[in-house]
CSV table of C-alpha atoms in Angstrom, one decimal:
chain,number,residue,atom,x,y,z
L,100,MET,CA,11.8,-66.1,2.0
L,101,GLY,CA,11.1,-63.0,4.0
L,102,PHE,CA,8.8,-60.3,2.7
L,103,ASP,CA,11.7,-57.9,2.1
L,104,ARG,CA,13.5,-60.5,-0.1
L,105,TYR,CA,10.3,-61.2,-1.9
L,106,VAL,CA,9.7,-57.6,-2.8
L,107,SER,CA,13.3,-57.1,-3.7
L,108,GLY,CA,13.1,-60.1,-6.0
L,109,ILE,CA,10.0,-58.7,-7.7
L,110,ALA,CA,11.6,-55.4,-8.2
L,111,GLU,CA,14.7,-56.9,-9.8
L,112,ALA,CA,12.6,-59.1,-12.0
L,113,ARG,CA,10.5,-56.1,-13.0
L,114,PHE,CA,13.7,-54.3,-14.0
L,115,ALA,CA,14.8,-57.3,-16.1
L,116,ILE,CA,11.5,-57.5,-17.8
L,117,ARG,CA,11.6,-53.8,-18.6
L,118,LYS,CA,15.1,-54.3,-20.1
L,119,VAL,CA,13.7,-57.2,-22.2
L,120,PHE,CA,10.9,-55.0,-23.5
L,121,ARG,CA,13.4,-52.2,-24.5
L,122,ILE,CA,15.4,-54.7,-26.5
L,123,VAL,CA,12.3,-56.3,-28.0
L,124,ASP,CA,11.4,-52.8,-29.3
L,125,ILE,CA,14.7,-52.6,-31.1
L,126,GLN,CA,14.3,-56.1,-32.5
L,127,ALA,CA,10.8,-55.2,-33.7
L,128,ARG,CA,12.1,-52.2,-35.7
L,129,GLU,CA,14.7,-54.4,-37.3
L,130,LEU,CA,12.0,-56.8,-38.4
L,131,GLY,CA,9.6,-54.1,-39.6
L,132,LEU,CA,7.2,-54.9,-36.8
L,133,GLU,CA,5.4,-52.6,-34.4
L,134,PRO,CA,6.6,-53.2,-30.8
L,135,LEU,CA,3.2,-54.5,-29.8
L,136,GLU,CA,3.2,-56.8,-32.8
L,137,GLN,CA,6.5,-58.3,-31.6
L,138,GLN,CA,5.2,-58.6,-28.1
L,139,THR,CA,2.1,-60.4,-29.4
L,140,LEU,CA,4.3,-62.8,-31.4
L,141,ILE,CA,6.4,-63.6,-28.4
L,142,GLN,CA,3.3,-64.5,-26.4
L,143,VAL,CA,2.2,-66.9,-29.1
L,144,TYR,CA,5.8,-68.3,-29.4
L,145,GLY,CA,5.8,-68.9,-25.7
L,146,ALA,CA,3.1,-71.5,-25.9
L,147,PRO,CA,4.7,-74.2,-28.1
L,148,GLY,CA,2.6,-77.2,-28.9
L,149,ARG,CA,-0.7,-75.6,-27.9
L,150,PRO,CA,-2.7,-72.8,-29.5
L,151,LEU,CA,-3.7,-69.8,-27.6
L,152,GLN,CA,-7.1,-68.1,-27.5
L,153,VAL,CA,-7.3,-64.5,-28.6
L,154,ARG,CA,-8.6,-63.5,-25.2
L,155,THR,CA,-5.7,-65.1,-23.5
L,156,VAL,CA,-3.2,-63.1,-25.6
L,157,ALA,CA,-5.2,-60.0,-24.7
L,158,GLU,CA,-5.0,-60.7,-21.0
L,159,ARG,CA,-1.3,-61.4,-21.1
L,160,LEU,CA,-0.6,-58.1,-22.9
L,161,ASP,CA,-3.2,-56.1,-20.9
L,162,ILE,CA,-5.0,-55.0,-24.1
L,163,SER,CA,-8.5,-55.3,-25.4
L,164,PRO,CA,-9.5,-58.5,-27.3
L,165,ALA,CA,-10.2,-56.3,-30.4
L,166,LEU,CA,-6.7,-54.9,-30.4
L,167,ALA,CA,-5.2,-58.4,-29.8
L,168,SER,CA,-7.2,-59.7,-32.7
L,169,ARG,CA,-5.9,-56.9,-34.9
L,170,MET,CA,-2.3,-57.6,-34.0
L,171,LEU,CA,-2.7,-61.3,-34.7
L,172,ARG,CA,-4.4,-60.5,-38.0
L,173,ARG,CA,-1.3,-58.5,-39.0
L,174,LEU,CA,1.0,-61.3,-38.0
L,175,GLU,CA,-1.1,-63.8,-39.9
L,176,GLU,CA,-0.8,-61.7,-43.0
L,177,ARG,CA,3.0,-62.0,-42.7
L,178,GLY,CA,2.8,-65.7,-42.2
L,179,PHE,CA,4.0,-65.6,-38.6
L,180,VAL,CA,0.9,-67.1,-37.0
L,181,ARG,CA,-2.1,-69.2,-38.0
L,182,ARG,CA,-5.6,-68.5,-36.7
L,183,ARG,CA,-8.4,-71.0,-36.7
L,184,SER,CA,-11.7,-71.8,-35.0
L,185,SER,CA,-11.4,-74.0,-31.9
L,186,GLU,CA,-12.5,-77.6,-32.4
L,187,ARG,CA,-14.3,-77.5,-29.1
L,188,ASP,CA,-16.2,-74.3,-29.8
L,189,ARG,CA,-16.2,-72.9,-33.3
L,190,ARG,CA,-17.0,-69.4,-32.0
L,191,VAL,CA,-13.6,-69.3,-30.2
L,192,ILE,CA,-10.6,-68.3,-32.3
L,193,GLU,CA,-7.3,-69.9,-31.5
L,194,VAL,CA,-3.8,-68.9,-32.8
L,195,ALA,CA,-0.6,-70.9,-33.1
L,196,ILE,CA,2.9,-70.1,-34.2
L,197,THR,CA,4.1,-71.1,-37.8
L,198,ARG,CA,7.5,-72.2,-39.0
L,199,THR,CA,8.1,-68.6,-40.3
L,200,GLY,CA,7.0,-67.2,-36.9
L,201,HIS,CA,9.7,-69.1,-35.1
L,202,ARG,CA,12.4,-67.1,-36.9
L,203,PRO,CA,11.9,-63.6,-35.4
L,204,PRO,CA,12.1,-64.7,-31.8
L,205,HIS,CA,15.1,-66.8,-32.6
L,206,ARG,CA,16.9,-63.7,-33.8
L,207,CYS,CA,17.1,-62.7,-30.1
L,208,GLY,CA,19.9,-65.3,-29.7
L,209,ARG,CA,22.1,-64.4,-32.6
L,210,PRO,CA,25.7,-63.9,-31.3
L,211,GLY,CA,27.1,-60.4,-31.5
L,212,ARG,CA,23.8,-58.7,-31.4
L,213,GLY,CA,24.3,-57.5,-27.8
L,214,GLY,CA,20.6,-58.2,-27.2
L,215,LEU,CA,18.9,-61.3,-25.8
L,216,LEU,CA,19.6,-64.9,-25.0
L,217,PRO,CA,16.8,-67.5,-25.5
L,218,VAL,CA,15.6,-69.2,-22.3
L,219,PRO,CA,13.0,-71.9,-21.8
L,220,ALA,CA,9.3,-70.8,-21.6
L,221,THR,CA,9.1,-72.5,-18.3
L,222,ALA,CA,11.8,-70.5,-16.6
L,223,THR,CA,11.0,-69.0,-13.2
L,224,ILE,CA,11.5,-65.5,-11.9
L,225,GLN,CA,14.7,-65.3,-10.0
L,226,ALA,CA,16.3,-62.5,-8.0
L,227,ASP,CA,19.3,-62.6,-10.3
L,228,GLY,CA,17.3,-61.2,-13.2
L,229,ALA,CA,16.1,-64.4,-15.0
L,230,VAL,CA,12.8,-63.8,-16.6
L,231,GLY,CA,9.6,-65.6,-15.7
L,232,HIS,CA,7.3,-68.1,-17.4
L,233,GLY,CA,6.1,-67.2,-20.8
L,234,VAL,CA,8.9,-64.8,-21.6
L,235,LEU,CA,11.4,-66.4,-23.9
L,236,CYS,CA,14.3,-63.9,-23.7
L,237,ARG,CA,16.6,-62.6,-21.0
L,238,PRO,CA,19.0,-59.6,-21.2
L,239,ARG,CA,22.7,-60.0,-21.7
L,240,PRO,CA,24.9,-58.1,-19.3
L,241,LEU,CA,25.1,-54.5,-20.5
L,242,GLY,CA,28.2,-53.7,-22.5
L,243,GLY,CA,29.5,-51.7,-25.4
L,244,GLY,CA,31.3,-52.8,-28.5
L,245,THR,CA,34.2,-55.2,-29.0
L,246,GLY,CA,37.9,-54.2,-28.7
L,247,HIS,CA,37.9,-53.5,-24.9
L,248,PRO,CA,38.5,-56.3,-22.4
L,249,ASP,CA,35.3,-55.3,-20.5
L,250,GLY,CA,33.2,-54.9,-23.7
L,251,HIS,CA,33.3,-51.1,-23.5
L,252,ARG,CA,34.7,-48.6,-26.0
L,253,GLY,CA,36.0,-46.3,-23.4
L,254,GLY,CA,35.6,-45.1,-19.8
L,255,PRO,CA,35.3,-47.2,-16.7
L,256,PRO,CA,33.8,-50.6,-17.0
L,257,MET,CA,30.0,-50.7,-16.3
L,258,SER,CA,28.7,-53.1,-13.8
L,259,PRO,CA,27.4,-56.2,-15.5
L,260,ASP,CA,24.1,-55.7,-13.8
L,261,PRO,CA,23.1,-52.0,-13.0
L,262,ALA,CA,19.9,-53.1,-11.3
L,263,GLY,CA,21.4,-52.6,-7.9
L,264,ALA,CA,22.4,-49.1,-8.7
L,265,LEU,CA,19.0,-48.2,-10.3
L,266,ALA,CA,17.2,-49.7,-7.3
L,267,ARG,CA,18.7,-47.0,-5.1
L,268,VAL,CA,16.9,-44.3,-7.1
L,269,ALA,CA,14.2,-43.5,-4.6
L,270,THR,CA,10.8,-42.7,-6.2
L,271,ASN,CA,7.4,-41.6,-5.1
L,272,VAL,CA,4.4,-43.9,-5.4
L,273,ALA,CA,1.2,-42.5,-7.0
L,274,ILE,CA,-2.1,-43.7,-8.4
L,275,VAL,CA,-2.8,-42.2,-11.8
L,276,THR,CA,-6.5,-42.0,-12.4
L,277,THR,CA,-8.9,-41.1,-15.2
L,278,VAL,CA,-12.5,-41.9,-16.3
L,279,ALA,CA,-13.6,-44.2,-19.1
L,280,ASP,CA,-17.3,-44.5,-19.9
L,281,GLY,CA,-18.1,-42.8,-16.7
L,282,HIS,CA,-16.2,-45.3,-14.6
L,283,PRO,CA,-12.9,-44.6,-12.7
L,284,HIS,CA,-9.7,-46.1,-14.0
L,285,GLY,CA,-6.4,-46.2,-12.0
L,286,VAL,CA,-3.0,-47.7,-11.9
L,287,THR,CA,0.1,-47.4,-9.7
L,288,ALA,CA,2.8,-45.3,-11.3
L,289,ASN,CA,5.5,-42.7,-10.6
L,290,VAL,CA,5.0,-39.0,-11.2
L,291,TRP,CA,7.4,-36.1,-11.7
L,292,GLY,CA,6.5,-32.4,-11.2
L,293,GLU,CA,7.9,-29.3,-12.8
L,294,GLY,CA,7.2,-26.0,-10.9
L,295,THR,CA,7.0,-24.0,-14.1
L,296,ASP,CA,4.3,-21.4,-14.9
L,297,PRO,CA,2.0,-23.1,-15.5
L,298,PRO,CA,3.1,-26.2,-13.5
L,299,PHE,CA,3.3,-29.6,-15.2
L,300,VAL,CA,3.2,-33.2,-14.1
L,301,LEU,CA,4.7,-36.1,-16.0
L,302,VAL,CA,3.6,-39.7,-15.6
L,303,THR,CA,5.0,-42.9,-17.2
L,304,LEU,CA,2.5,-45.6,-18.3
L,305,ARG,CA,3.0,-48.8,-20.2
L,306,ARG,CA,2.0,-48.4,-23.8
L,307,THR,CA,-0.2,-51.5,-23.7
L,308,ALA,CA,-2.0,-50.5,-20.5
L,309,SER,CA,-5.7,-49.9,-20.7
L,310,THR,CA,-5.3,-46.9,-18.4
L,311,LEU,CA,-3.1,-45.1,-21.0
L,312,GLY,CA,-5.9,-45.5,-23.6
L,313,ALA,CA,-8.4,-44.1,-21.1
L,314,VAL,CA,-6.2,-41.1,-20.3
L,315,ARG,CA,-5.8,-40.4,-24.0
L,316,ALA,CA,-9.6,-40.6,-24.6
L,317,ALA,CA,-10.4,-38.5,-21.6
L,318,GLY,CA,-7.8,-35.9,-22.3
L,319,ARG,CA,-7.0,-35.5,-18.6
L,320,PHE,CA,-5.9,-37.5,-15.6
L,321,GLY,CA,-5.4,-37.3,-11.8
L,322,ALA,CA,-2.3,-38.1,-9.9
L,323,CYS,CA,-2.6,-39.0,-6.2
L,324,LEU,CA,0.7,-39.3,-4.2
L,325,LEU,CA,0.3,-42.0,-1.6
L,326,GLY,CA,1.0,-41.5,2.1
L,327,ALA,CA,3.5,-43.5,4.1
L,328,HIS,CA,0.9,-46.1,5.3
L,329,GLN,CA,-0.8,-46.8,2.0
L,330,GLU,CA,1.2,-49.8,0.8
L,331,GLU,CA,-1.9,-51.9,0.4
L,332,VAL,CA,-3.4,-49.2,-2.0
L,333,ALA,CA,-0.2,-49.3,-4.0
L,334,TRP,CA,-0.3,-53.1,-4.3
L,335,ARG,CA,-4.1,-53.1,-5.2
L,336,PHE,CA,-3.6,-50.7,-8.1
L,337,ALA,CA,-0.4,-52.4,-9.3
L,338,ARG,CA,-1.9,-55.9,-9.7
L,339,PRO,CA,-2.0,-56.5,-13.5
L,340,GLU,CA,-4.8,-59.1,-13.2
L,341,ALA,CA,-7.2,-56.6,-11.6
L,342,ASP,CA,-9.7,-54.7,-13.7
L,343,PRO,CA,-8.6,-51.0,-13.7
L,344,GLY,CA,-12.1,-50.0,-12.7
L,345,GLN,CA,-12.5,-52.6,-9.9
L,346,ARG,CA,-9.4,-51.4,-8.2
L,347,PHE,CA,-11.4,-48.6,-6.7
L,348,ALA,CA,-13.7,-51.0,-4.8
L,349,GLY,CA,-13.3,-50.2,-1.1
L,350,VAL,CA,-11.0,-47.3,-1.7
L,351,ALA,CA,-12.7,-44.0,-0.7
L,352,HIS,CA,-12.4,-41.4,-3.4
L,353,HIS,CA,-14.2,-38.4,-4.8
L,354,ARG,CA,-14.3,-36.4,-8.1
L,355,VAL,CA,-12.4,-33.2,-8.8
L,356,ALA,CA,-13.0,-31.8,-12.3
L,357,ASP,CA,-14.6,-35.2,-13.0
L,358,MET,CA,-11.3,-37.0,-12.2
L,359,PRO,CA,-11.1,-39.6,-9.3
L,360,VAL,CA,-9.1,-38.3,-6.4
L,361,LEU,CA,-8.4,-40.6,-3.4
L,362,ASP,CA,-9.8,-39.3,-0.1
L,363,VAL,CA,-6.4,-40.0,1.6
L,364,THR,CA,-3.3,-38.8,-0.2
L,365,HIS,CA,-0.1,-37.0,0.5
L,366,ALA,CA,-0.8,-34.7,-2.4
L,367,TRP,CA,-3.0,-34.7,-5.5
L,368,PHE,CA,-3.1,-33.1,-9.0
L,369,VAL,CA,-5.7,-32.9,-11.8
L,370,CYS,CA,-4.1,-32.3,-15.2
L,371,GLU,CA,-5.0,-31.6,-18.8
L,372,VAL,CA,-3.1,-33.8,-21.2
L,373,GLU,CA,-0.6,-31.6,-23.1
L,374,GLY,CA,1.3,-34.3,-25.0
L,375,ALA,CA,2.8,-37.8,-24.9
L,376,ALA,CA,6.2,-39.2,-26.0
L,377,PRO,CA,7.1,-42.9,-26.5
L,378,PHE,CA,9.8,-44.2,-24.2
L,379,GLY,CA,10.6,-47.8,-25.0
L,380,SER,CA,7.6,-49.9,-23.9
L,381,TYR,CA,6.2,-46.9,-22.1
L,382,GLU,CA,4.8,-43.4,-22.8
L,383,ILE,CA,5.6,-40.3,-20.9
L,384,VAL,CA,2.4,-38.3,-20.6
L,385,THR,CA,2.7,-34.6,-19.9
L,386,GLY,CA,-0.1,-32.9,-18.0
L,387,ARG,CA,-0.8,-29.2,-17.3
L,388,VAL,CA,-1.9,-28.9,-13.7
L,389,VAL,CA,-5.4,-27.4,-13.5
L,390,ASP,CA,-6.1,-28.2,-9.8
L,391,ALA,CA,-4.0,-29.5,-6.9
L,392,GLY,CA,-4.0,-29.9,-3.2
L,393,THR,CA,-2.3,-31.5,-0.2
L,394,GLY,CA,-3.9,-34.4,1.6
L,395,SER,CA,-4.1,-35.7,5.2
L,396,ALA,CA,-1.1,-38.0,4.9
L,397,ASP,CA,1.8,-36.0,6.3
L,398,GLU,CA,4.6,-38.3,5.0
L,399,PRO,CA,4.9,-39.8,1.5
L,400,LEU,CA,5.2,-43.4,0.6
L,401,ILE,CA,8.7,-44.1,-1.0
L,402,PHE,CA,9.9,-47.0,-3.1
L,403,HIS,CA,13.6,-47.7,-2.7
L,404,THR,CA,15.8,-50.8,-3.2
L,405,GLY,CA,12.8,-52.9,-4.1
L,406,ARG,CA,10.6,-52.1,-1.2
L,407,PHE,CA,8.3,-49.5,0.3
L,408,VAL,CA,10.1,-47.3,2.9
L,409,HIS,CA,9.2,-44.3,5.0
L,410,LEU,CA,11.2,-41.1,5.6
L,411,ALA,CA,13.3,-40.9,8.7
L,412,PRO,CA,11.9,-38.8,11.5
L,413,ARG,CA,12.9,-35.2,11.2
L,414,MET,CA,15.6,-34.0,13.7
L,415,GLU,CA,15.4,-30.5,15.0
L,416,ARG,CA,18.6,-28.5,14.6
L,417,SER,CA,20.1,-27.2,17.9
């Protein structure tokens, strides 16, 4: 498999996973669960026959062990999971699914819900949108209600998989930064700018991401648009297994208004948090720009059709 196909497959799988999370949020509301509680339950459900440690659940959801423990305690109160001390080490808490806990994930597969289909926990990530190991649901093809041969109430039929169309929406690539306990935090994301007076920047962060919590606590953030040849930086800050603070190791940066700013950027902003709004499994954070500048990278890094691309050379008009 070539690198382009690999990146394209990852992008399509990421879209499928995002679609799963959106539908999981809807299912959670129907069950009276918080979205994060439902995601926690799915993680436990995805390990049949063997209990999970609390820290493993936390790592899979990219949340703190304390928050994972709180989610599991709520699920235990409703009879969905069972917590107990490990037989090997009594200090370690393990959690397993209960008979009652099997029911909410199974609701994903009820016919007529227009939601999810159950798939094995050992499924692999495929370019056609199948979801990977540990995720028990995959999206149905998008469609409307019944009564139309294409599953739509009106208008032209929608493509059964809009991922190809959405992949053609070119986006910038940025590192969103902040500070927690004096240490830099950062994650790869997209940003949008509004040239109002004062100007604003919007960033989208996963609601379970530790960087989002750090941004909330700090009340401000930085946004560094990457240059055309900073693909490695984008990958470094996008790896979910990497500690948000350790991602800065070997990446030259400095502070502006106490926010980390990369030494090499296409452009950068430092913002005061003005507000946040939930958007499925994400939050859109709005920041008022208090400082900004252009960097040494003349051309921006662009993400398009599942891969990093560069702008075409400018052509002078005759």
